[in-house]
Amino acid sequence: MTLDAQTIAHEVLLTPTGLAPSDLDGVMQQLLRPGIDTADIYLQATRFESWGLEDGIVKEGSHSIDHGVGIRAVSGEKTGFAYSDDMALPALLEAAGSARAIAHQGQEGRQEIKTETPRVELYLPIDPIDSLCEVDKIALLKRLDSESRALDPRVEQVFVSLSGSHEVILVMGQDGALHHDVRPLVRLNVSVIVEHEGRREQGSYGGGGRTDYRYFLDGDRASEYAREAVRQALVNLDAEEAPAGSMTVVLGSGWPGILLHEAIGHGLEGDFNRKGTSAFSGRVGEKVASPLCTVVDDGTLPGRRGSLTIDDEGTPTTSTTLIENGILKGYMQDKLNARLMGVSPTGNGRRESYQHLPMPRMTNTYMLAGPHDPEEIIRSVKKGLYARNFGGGQVDITSGKFVFSASEAYLIENGQLTRPIKGATLIGNGPDVLTRVSMVGNDLAFDTGVGTCGKDGQSVPVGVGQPTLKVDSLTVGGTRVQD
Amino acid sequence: MSTLPPSTPSELSLDDLKNLVGDCLEEARRQGATGSEVGLSIESGLSVSARLGEVETVEHHRSRGLGLTAYLGQRKGSASTSDLSPKAMKETVEAALRIARYAAEDPCAGLPDPELLAQDCENLDLYYPWPILPQEAMALAIRCEDAARGVHPDIRNSEGAALNTFEGIRVMGNSLGFLHGYASSRHSLSVSVIGERDDQMQRDDWWTVARDARDLQAAEAVGQEAAQRALRRLGARSLSTRQCPVIFAADIASSLLGHFIGAIRGGNLYRKSSFLLDYLGKPVFPDFVHIEEQPHLLKALGSVPYDAEGVRTTPHHLVRAGVLESYVLSTYSARKLGMRSTGNAGGVHNLIIEPGPDNLEGLMKTMGTGLLITELMGQGVNLLTGDYSRGAQGFWVEQGIIQHPVEEITIAGNLKDMFQGLVAIGNDVDLRGNTRTGSILLEQLTIAGN
């Protein structure tokens, strides 16, 4: 018999300490004293495990359990917050007392604008940790180790890691409605080091999503991770110094969509725009990209790592159009910033755990497919760079400057890919880089389920995507100065 | 010197926590573990932020965590929990042993060599609780931000000021009889403001941190420094691509030492994923460079009496006259390399590079024409190859004088060459962290711009 998510949430979070929904109502009444505009109670239990293979053996395994409650009271722009890993009623009442002390006399809070977004279940309420027995988990790791080594004699080291988590949440807002979610998440990764005539290089590939471990036994998927990791490492053995300076850059589809996450994503989070600290503040309605660019943040893609049925404030996720045909349309909002800006929340209120405050965060950020053939895009470049894979990136949302680091790239000379070059960091300016997108491919792809975003000390899983696209000029941080 | 508290905010004393760790070690033994290691930490704190003269958030922190590694011979498993009840402890031990049963025999796995474990817990003067009330914390944050905003009318916006105060107790024990713990505290005040001129916005920040709140820099000084930094970034523009010498300002020069430590860390060495593989006894830096670790400096931010496994920490040289004298090893990585633990499980503790005679202005004069970097972006550092490529912000310098601020550039090179090409270390040592260094002048990097 499979349980539904709501039953699971109640059994995991309320039953152990004998809490009833009416007890939560009682805590909420304690929170909603004069001067408090909004409040929420967030209960969470997370179970996590990881396994690591190295030197051909499973050396490492860990398991963790964390549970607690975070209680928040908001008065105007002020937030009081307390949390406890003790989920019994007295602890909740104590935390509520600490949180509501933020109340400020004479505050006239703005009212929240409700959303009509329906709730759509985007994943099954399963616990991935028990979806494979230990013997099968280890067999998977060992199989990928053998396959990776068999692909090429230059493979010297192989690291395979598997992790899974099961997160259960309940959140009650000041309207008394109790929202639940049960969120699985899995991830498998293969990293290799290759060696040839004294030179060593590495490659890494993996994926996952909001499902269980059997996802990795589907068809050829896990073997593809091994093949890709080895292929990238071998390409790097031949990589030469990267050029330095401004040039045309073609970005591959999928994970290179980190361009969007860094260049415009963070800059379009509601908190920065409410405060006016973002380079995109006050620019709704303006042209911030070429007309070929439409970019959305969509939390409703089924089963993706960056997706959520509801955000961590109980708001169902939605697809938010950020840029439409080059024009800035809107921001991503959590409840607090939406209320202060007089708009609806967009289901982007996320928090790392019950110990953290929610804030606007991305879900799956991607650019819609365009009209061009990817091969045509490369052929159109006389001299430039094709960056197919990336590591991570970073952005200064006030100045607008952002970076992302290529991990697999090639020179383009007269429309052909010629030599592989070493990973270099690319730097640009968010508000104008997309205005220089002159070709957008028809091959939209999403990342394989590997993204983690950090903001203000809080990490959350995210997704990115894009088609192959051409940026007329971007600064490439290589070591070889061009003539 | 402060004595240990009779009780902690969670009403558990050091002795109570030691008893809990002892109980957990006993439970592991009872369930069949041949060896085990348990860490327990309790932390509490207050975070207050203010923006534009008003309180923004008040967060009360309280967290607990128990982590355990259990061994079945040469097989190991780890588990952790935030629940300290006997039931949760028992389940955590079960979880760790369940994993250990499936893990493979690893000849290098196991607890540290007993003779390397710390025999006692030296008091390093790390605990200075600060009973500041939320209202007082708010006032301090607001004062800091007010000072920043009052520096110049071009400071038009603010991300706010934040005051954080934390205290905690960490206890560690293992089945070899090690059982020690100590309390520590950490307080900080920071502010981030935005300058605006000619349609350009630039933000910068400053912060102060200490074990003892009385050692924090004054709120007004922190605010003024943040504002000055934001203002001097205004008018920033890119540069044309070129090669030139580069100075890493003191507060970001620590990143260079961080890459060095990463390259000599046991984990990267035995995996052969370091560009400094087999460099022990060889020159890595020029002969005026001396780098050491001082884990027992009283009140210092990186000080610990023993490492993450309980191994005694000792002051020692990492680099003398430019030559690499020691790797950074834990018990496991040392065994993989056929060496001994250097007391560095969990990292280095108070890394110090000997400063040169000149201050930052002196370094700029020595450099003549080149780039002064004050901020770095992105992760483009490959410790396997030493390849280095990161986004940067700073100032273009000619004849030792700043000409204009610079942004939207990258700096690139290879760490091996960068270390060999280290020209000078300034005496403007930044004491606000685990690494103490002045500004560092490097001979040459490639700058990519427009």
Coordinates of N, CA, C and O in Angstrom, one line a residue, chain B residues 394-449:
Chain B
G394 N 39.5 45.5 -9.4 CA 40.6 46.1 -8.6 C 40.9 47.5 -9.2 O 40.0 48.3 -9.5
F395 N 42.2 47.8 -9.3 CA 42.7 49.1 -9.8 C 43.9 48.9 -10.7 O 44.8 48.1 -10.5
W396 N 43.9 49.8 -11.7 CA 45.1 49.8 -12.6 C 46.0 50.8 -12.0 O 45.7 51.9 -11.6
V397 N 47.3 50.4 -11.9 CA 48.3 51.1 -11.2 C 49.5 51.5 -12.2 O 49.9 50.7 -13.0
E398 N 49.9 52.7 -12.2 CA 51.1 53.1 -13.0 C 52.0 53.9 -12.1 O 51.7 54.8 -11.3
Q399 N 53.3 53.4 -12.1 CA 54.3 54.0 -11.3 C 54.0 54.1 -9.9 O 54.2 55.1 -9.2
G400 N 53.3 53.0 -9.4 CA 53.0 52.9 -8.0 C 51.7 53.7 -7.6 O 51.4 53.7 -6.4
I401 N 51.1 54.4 -8.5 CA 49.9 55.2 -8.2 C 48.6 54.7 -8.8 O 48.7 54.4 -10.0
I402 N 47.6 54.6 -8.1 CA 46.3 54.1 -8.7 C 45.8 55.1 -9.7 O 45.8 56.3 -9.5
Q403 N 45.5 54.5 -10.9 CA 44.9 55.4 -12.0 C 43.4 55.4 -12.0 O 42.8 56.4 -12.1
H404 N 42.8 54.2 -12.0 CA 41.4 54.1 -12.0 C 40.9 52.7 -11.6 O 41.7 51.8 -11.7
P405 N 39.7 52.6 -11.2 CA 39.2 51.2 -10.8 C 38.9 50.4 -12.1 O 38.6 50.9 -13.1
V406 N 39.0 49.1 -11.9 CA 38.9 48.2 -13.0 C 37.9 47.1 -12.7 O 37.9 46.6 -11.5
E407 N 37.0 46.7 -13.6 CA 36.1 45.6 -13.4 C 36.0 44.8 -14.7 O 36.6 45.2 -15.8
E408 N 35.2 43.7 -14.7 CA 34.9 42.9 -15.9 C 36.2 42.4 -16.6 O 36.4 42.5 -17.8
I409 N 37.2 41.9 -15.8 CA 38.4 41.4 -16.3 C 38.6 40.0 -15.7 O 38.0 39.7 -14.6
T410 N 39.5 39.2 -16.3 CA 39.9 38.0 -15.7 C 41.4 38.0 -15.5 O 42.1 38.7 -16.2
I411 N 41.9 37.2 -14.5 CA 43.3 37.0 -14.4 C 43.6 35.6 -14.5 O 42.8 34.7 -14.1
A412 N 44.6 35.2 -15.3 CA 44.9 33.8 -15.5 C 46.4 33.5 -15.5 O 47.2 34.3 -15.8
G413 N 46.7 32.2 -15.2 CA 48.0 31.8 -15.2 C 48.1 30.3 -14.7 O 47.1 29.6 -14.8
N414 N 49.2 29.9 -14.2 CA 49.3 28.6 -13.6 C 49.9 28.7 -12.2 O 50.9 29.4 -12.1
L415 N 49.3 28.1 -11.2 CA 49.8 28.3 -9.8 C 51.2 28.0 -9.6 O 51.9 28.7 -8.8
K416 N 51.7 27.0 -10.3 CA 53.2 26.7 -10.1 C 54.0 27.9 -10.5 O 54.9 28.2 -9.7
D417 N 53.7 28.5 -11.6 CA 54.5 29.7 -12.0 C 54.2 30.8 -11.1 O 55.1 31.6 -10.8
M418 N 53.0 31.0 -10.7 CA 52.6 32.1 -9.8 C 53.4 32.0 -8.5 O 53.9 33.1 -8.0
F419 N 53.5 30.8 -7.9 CA 54.2 30.7 -6.7 C 55.7 31.0 -6.9 O 56.3 31.7 -6.1
Q420 N 56.3 30.4 -8.0 CA 57.7 30.7 -8.2 C 57.9 32.1 -8.5 O 59.0 32.7 -8.2
G421 N 56.9 32.8 -9.1 CA 57.1 34.2 -9.4 C 56.6 35.2 -8.4 O 56.2 36.3 -8.7
L422 N 56.5 34.7 -7.1 CA 56.1 35.6 -6.0 C 57.2 36.6 -5.8 O 58.3 36.2 -5.5
V423 N 56.9 37.9 -5.8 CA 57.9 38.9 -5.7 C 58.1 39.4 -4.3 O 59.2 39.6 -3.8
A424 N 56.9 39.6 -3.6 CA 57.0 40.2 -2.3 C 55.7 40.0 -1.5 O 54.6 39.9 -2.1
I425 N 55.8 40.0 -0.2 CA 54.6 39.9 0.7 C 54.6 41.1 1.5 O 55.6 41.5 2.2
G426 N 53.5 41.8 1.6 CA 53.4 43.1 2.3 C 53.3 42.8 3.8 O 53.0 41.7 4.3
N427 N 53.5 43.9 4.6 CA 53.4 43.8 6.1 C 52.0 44.2 6.5 O 51.7 44.4 7.7
D428 N 51.1 44.4 5.6 CA 49.7 44.8 5.9 C 48.8 43.5 6.2 O 47.9 43.2 5.5
V429 N 49.3 42.8 7.2 CA 48.7 41.5 7.5 C 47.2 41.6 7.9 O 46.9 42.4 8.8
D430 N 46.4 40.8 7.3 CA 44.9 40.8 7.7 C 44.8 39.7 8.7 O 45.1 38.5 8.4
L431 N 44.3 40.0 9.9 CA 44.2 39.1 11.0 C 42.9 38.5 11.2 O 42.6 37.8 12.2
R432 N 41.9 38.7 10.2 CA 40.6 38.4 10.5 C 40.2 37.0 10.0 O 39.1 36.7 9.6
G433 N 41.1 36.0 10.2 CA 40.7 34.7 9.7 C 41.7 33.6 10.1 O 42.6 33.9 10.9
N434 N 41.6 32.5 9.5 CA 42.5 31.4 9.7 C 43.9 31.5 9.0 O 44.8 30.8 9.3
T435 N 44.0 32.4 8.1 CA 45.2 32.7 7.3 C 45.6 34.1 7.5 O 44.8 35.0 7.4
R436 N 46.9 34.3 7.9 CA 47.4 35.6 8.1 C 48.5 36.0 7.1 O 49.6 35.4 7.1
T437 N 48.1 36.9 6.2 CA 49.0 37.3 5.2 C 48.8 38.8 4.9 O 47.7 39.3 5.1
G438 N 49.9 39.4 4.4 CA 49.8 40.7 3.8 C 49.5 40.6 2.4 O 49.3 39.5 1.8
S439 N 49.4 41.8 1.7 CA 49.2 41.7 0.2 C 50.4 41.0 -0.4 O 51.5 41.0 0.1
I440 N 50.1 40.4 -1.6 CA 51.1 39.5 -2.3 C 51.3 40.0 -3.7 O 50.3 40.1 -4.4
L441 N 52.5 40.3 -4.1 CA 52.9 40.8 -5.4 C 53.4 39.6 -6.2 O 54.3 38.9 -5.8
L442 N 52.7 39.3 -7.4 CA 53.2 38.3 -8.3 C 53.8 38.9 -9.5 O 53.3 39.9 -10.0
E443 N 54.7 38.2 -10.1 CA 55.5 38.7 -11.2 C 54.6 38.9 -12.5 O 54.7 40.0 -13.1
Q444 N 53.8 38.0 -12.8 CA 53.0 38.2 -14.1 C 51.8 37.3 -14.1 O 51.9 36.1 -13.8
L445 N 50.7 37.8 -14.6 CA 49.5 37.1 -14.9 C 49.0 37.6 -16.3 O 49.3 38.7 -16.7
T446 N 48.1 36.9 -16.9 CA 47.5 37.3 -18.1 C 46.1 38.0 -17.8 O 45.3 37.3 -17.1
I447 N 45.9 39.2 -18.2 CA 44.7 39.9 -17.9 C 43.9 39.9 -19.2 O 44.4 40.3 -20.2
A448 N 42.6 39.4 -19.1 CA 41.8 39.4 -20.3 C 40.7 40.5 -20.1 O 40.1 40.5 -19.0
G449 N 40.4 41.3 -21.0 CA 39.4 42.3 -20.9 C 38.8 42.6 -22.3 O 38.6 41.6 -23.0

